[in-house]
CSV table of C-alpha atoms in Angstrom, one decimal:
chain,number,residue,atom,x,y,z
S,1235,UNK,CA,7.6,-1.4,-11.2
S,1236,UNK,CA,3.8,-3.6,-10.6
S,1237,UNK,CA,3.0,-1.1,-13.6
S,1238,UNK,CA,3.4,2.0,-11.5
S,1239,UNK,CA,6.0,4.8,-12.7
S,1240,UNK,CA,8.9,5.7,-10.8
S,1241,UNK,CA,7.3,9.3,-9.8
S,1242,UNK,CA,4.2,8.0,-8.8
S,1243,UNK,CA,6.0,5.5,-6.6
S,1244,UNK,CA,8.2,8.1,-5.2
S,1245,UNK,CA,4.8,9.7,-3.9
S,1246,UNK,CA,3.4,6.7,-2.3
S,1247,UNK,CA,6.7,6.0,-0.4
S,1248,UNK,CA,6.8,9.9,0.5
S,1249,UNK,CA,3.1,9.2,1.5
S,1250,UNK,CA,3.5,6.4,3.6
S,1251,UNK,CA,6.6,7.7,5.1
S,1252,UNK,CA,4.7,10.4,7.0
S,1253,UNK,CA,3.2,8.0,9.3
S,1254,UNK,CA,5.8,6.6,12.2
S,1255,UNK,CA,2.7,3.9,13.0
S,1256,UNK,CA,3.2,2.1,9.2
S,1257,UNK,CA,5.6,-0.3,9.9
S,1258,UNK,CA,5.3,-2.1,6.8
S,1259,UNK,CA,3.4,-1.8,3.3
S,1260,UNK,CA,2.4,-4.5,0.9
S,1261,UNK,CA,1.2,-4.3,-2.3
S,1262,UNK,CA,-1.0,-7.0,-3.1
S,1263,UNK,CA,-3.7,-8.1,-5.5
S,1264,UNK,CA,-3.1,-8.1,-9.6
S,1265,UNK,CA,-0.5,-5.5,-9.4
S,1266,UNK,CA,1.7,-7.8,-7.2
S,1267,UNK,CA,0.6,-10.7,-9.3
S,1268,UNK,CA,1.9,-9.1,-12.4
S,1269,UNK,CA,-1.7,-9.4,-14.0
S,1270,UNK,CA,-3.0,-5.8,-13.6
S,1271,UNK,CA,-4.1,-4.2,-16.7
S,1272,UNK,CA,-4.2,-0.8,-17.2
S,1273,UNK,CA,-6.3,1.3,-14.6
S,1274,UNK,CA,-6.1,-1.5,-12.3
S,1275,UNK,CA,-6.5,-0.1,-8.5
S,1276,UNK,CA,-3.7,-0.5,-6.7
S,1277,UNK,CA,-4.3,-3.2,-3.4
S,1278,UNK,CA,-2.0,-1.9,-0.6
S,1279,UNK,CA,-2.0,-3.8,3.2
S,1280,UNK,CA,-0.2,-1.6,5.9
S,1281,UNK,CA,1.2,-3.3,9.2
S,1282,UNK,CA,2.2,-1.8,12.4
S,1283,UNK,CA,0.4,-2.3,16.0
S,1284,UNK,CA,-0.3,1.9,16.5
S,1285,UNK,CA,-2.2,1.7,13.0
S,1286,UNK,CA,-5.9,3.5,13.3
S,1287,UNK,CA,-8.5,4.0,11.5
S,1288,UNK,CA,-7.5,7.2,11.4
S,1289,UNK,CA,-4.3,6.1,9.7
S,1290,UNK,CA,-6.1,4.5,7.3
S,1291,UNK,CA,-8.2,7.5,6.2
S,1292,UNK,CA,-5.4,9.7,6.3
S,1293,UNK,CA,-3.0,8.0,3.7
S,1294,UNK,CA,-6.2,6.9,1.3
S,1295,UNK,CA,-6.4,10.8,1.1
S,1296,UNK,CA,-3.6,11.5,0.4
S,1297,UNK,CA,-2.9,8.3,-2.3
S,1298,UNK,CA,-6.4,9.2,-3.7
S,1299,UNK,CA,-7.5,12.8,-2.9
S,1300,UNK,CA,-4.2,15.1,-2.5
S,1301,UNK,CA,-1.2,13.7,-4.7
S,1302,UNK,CA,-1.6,13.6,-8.5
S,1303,UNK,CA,-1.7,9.8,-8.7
S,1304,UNK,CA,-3.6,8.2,-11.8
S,1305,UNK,CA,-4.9,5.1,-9.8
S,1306,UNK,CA,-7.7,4.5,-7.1
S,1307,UNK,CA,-6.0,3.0,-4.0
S,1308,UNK,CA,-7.5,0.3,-1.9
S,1309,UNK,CA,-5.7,0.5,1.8
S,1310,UNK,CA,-6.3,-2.1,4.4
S,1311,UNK,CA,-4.9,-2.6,8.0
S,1312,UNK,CA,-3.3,-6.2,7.9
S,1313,UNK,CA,-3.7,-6.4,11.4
S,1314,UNK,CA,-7.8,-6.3,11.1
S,1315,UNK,CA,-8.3,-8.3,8.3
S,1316,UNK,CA,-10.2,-11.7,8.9
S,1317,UNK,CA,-10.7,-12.9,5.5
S,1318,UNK,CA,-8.1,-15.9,5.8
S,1319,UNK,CA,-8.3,-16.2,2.1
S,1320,UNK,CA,-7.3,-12.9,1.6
S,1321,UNK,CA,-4.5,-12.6,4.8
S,1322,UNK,CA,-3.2,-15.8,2.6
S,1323,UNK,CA,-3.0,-14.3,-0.6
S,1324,UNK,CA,-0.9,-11.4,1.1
S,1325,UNK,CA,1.3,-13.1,2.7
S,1326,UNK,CA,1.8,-15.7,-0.3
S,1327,UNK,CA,2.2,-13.2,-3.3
S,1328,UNK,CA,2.4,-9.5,-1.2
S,1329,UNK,CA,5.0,-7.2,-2.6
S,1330,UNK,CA,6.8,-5.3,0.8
S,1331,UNK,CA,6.6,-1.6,-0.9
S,1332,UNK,CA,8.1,-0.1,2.2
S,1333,UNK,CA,9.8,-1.2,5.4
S,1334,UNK,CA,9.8,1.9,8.1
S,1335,UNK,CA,13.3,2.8,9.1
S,1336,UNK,CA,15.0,0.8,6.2
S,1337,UNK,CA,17.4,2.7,4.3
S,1338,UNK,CA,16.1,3.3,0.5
S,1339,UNK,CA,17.9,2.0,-2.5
């Protein structure tokens, strides 16, 4: 899935799922595009109003410093972003990785 293997995905879900503020994640950039090659970063955009800065260094530790992941993760708090090209391309080609509280598949 967006070239990413299942385990590794199970740790970014597990990841993201320790934080009660993330109310959403979406992958964006070449990965949701389908146009990543390999050691492409993976582009991921986290929503919820309680989300801090400190939310945001917290998960890109663990995505890039504390699980065994083979990629470079680039997080970004939705909410802050004002590059209306970039909000655009989220919300036009975003992948929704993980909806808090939804039941998993």
């Amino acid at each position: 899935m967006y070239g990413l293997l299942e385990k590794d995905m199970d740790y970014i879900l597990k990841a993201l799922k320790q934080f009660d503020e993330i109310d959403r994640a979406i992958l964006y950039g070449s990965r949701a595009m389908g146009n990543y090659k390999k050691g492409s970063d993976v582009d991921i955009a986290i929503q919820g109003e309680k989300v801090t800065e400190k939310t945001i260094f917290e998960l890109d530790d663990l995505l890039n410093e504390v699980y065994p992941l083979p990629y470079f993760f680039d997080i970004v708090h939705f909410e802050k972003l004002t590059n209306q090209n970039l909000i655009d391309h989220i919300e036009k080609n975003g992948k929704v990785l993980y909806v808090r509280n939804e039941v998993s598949k």
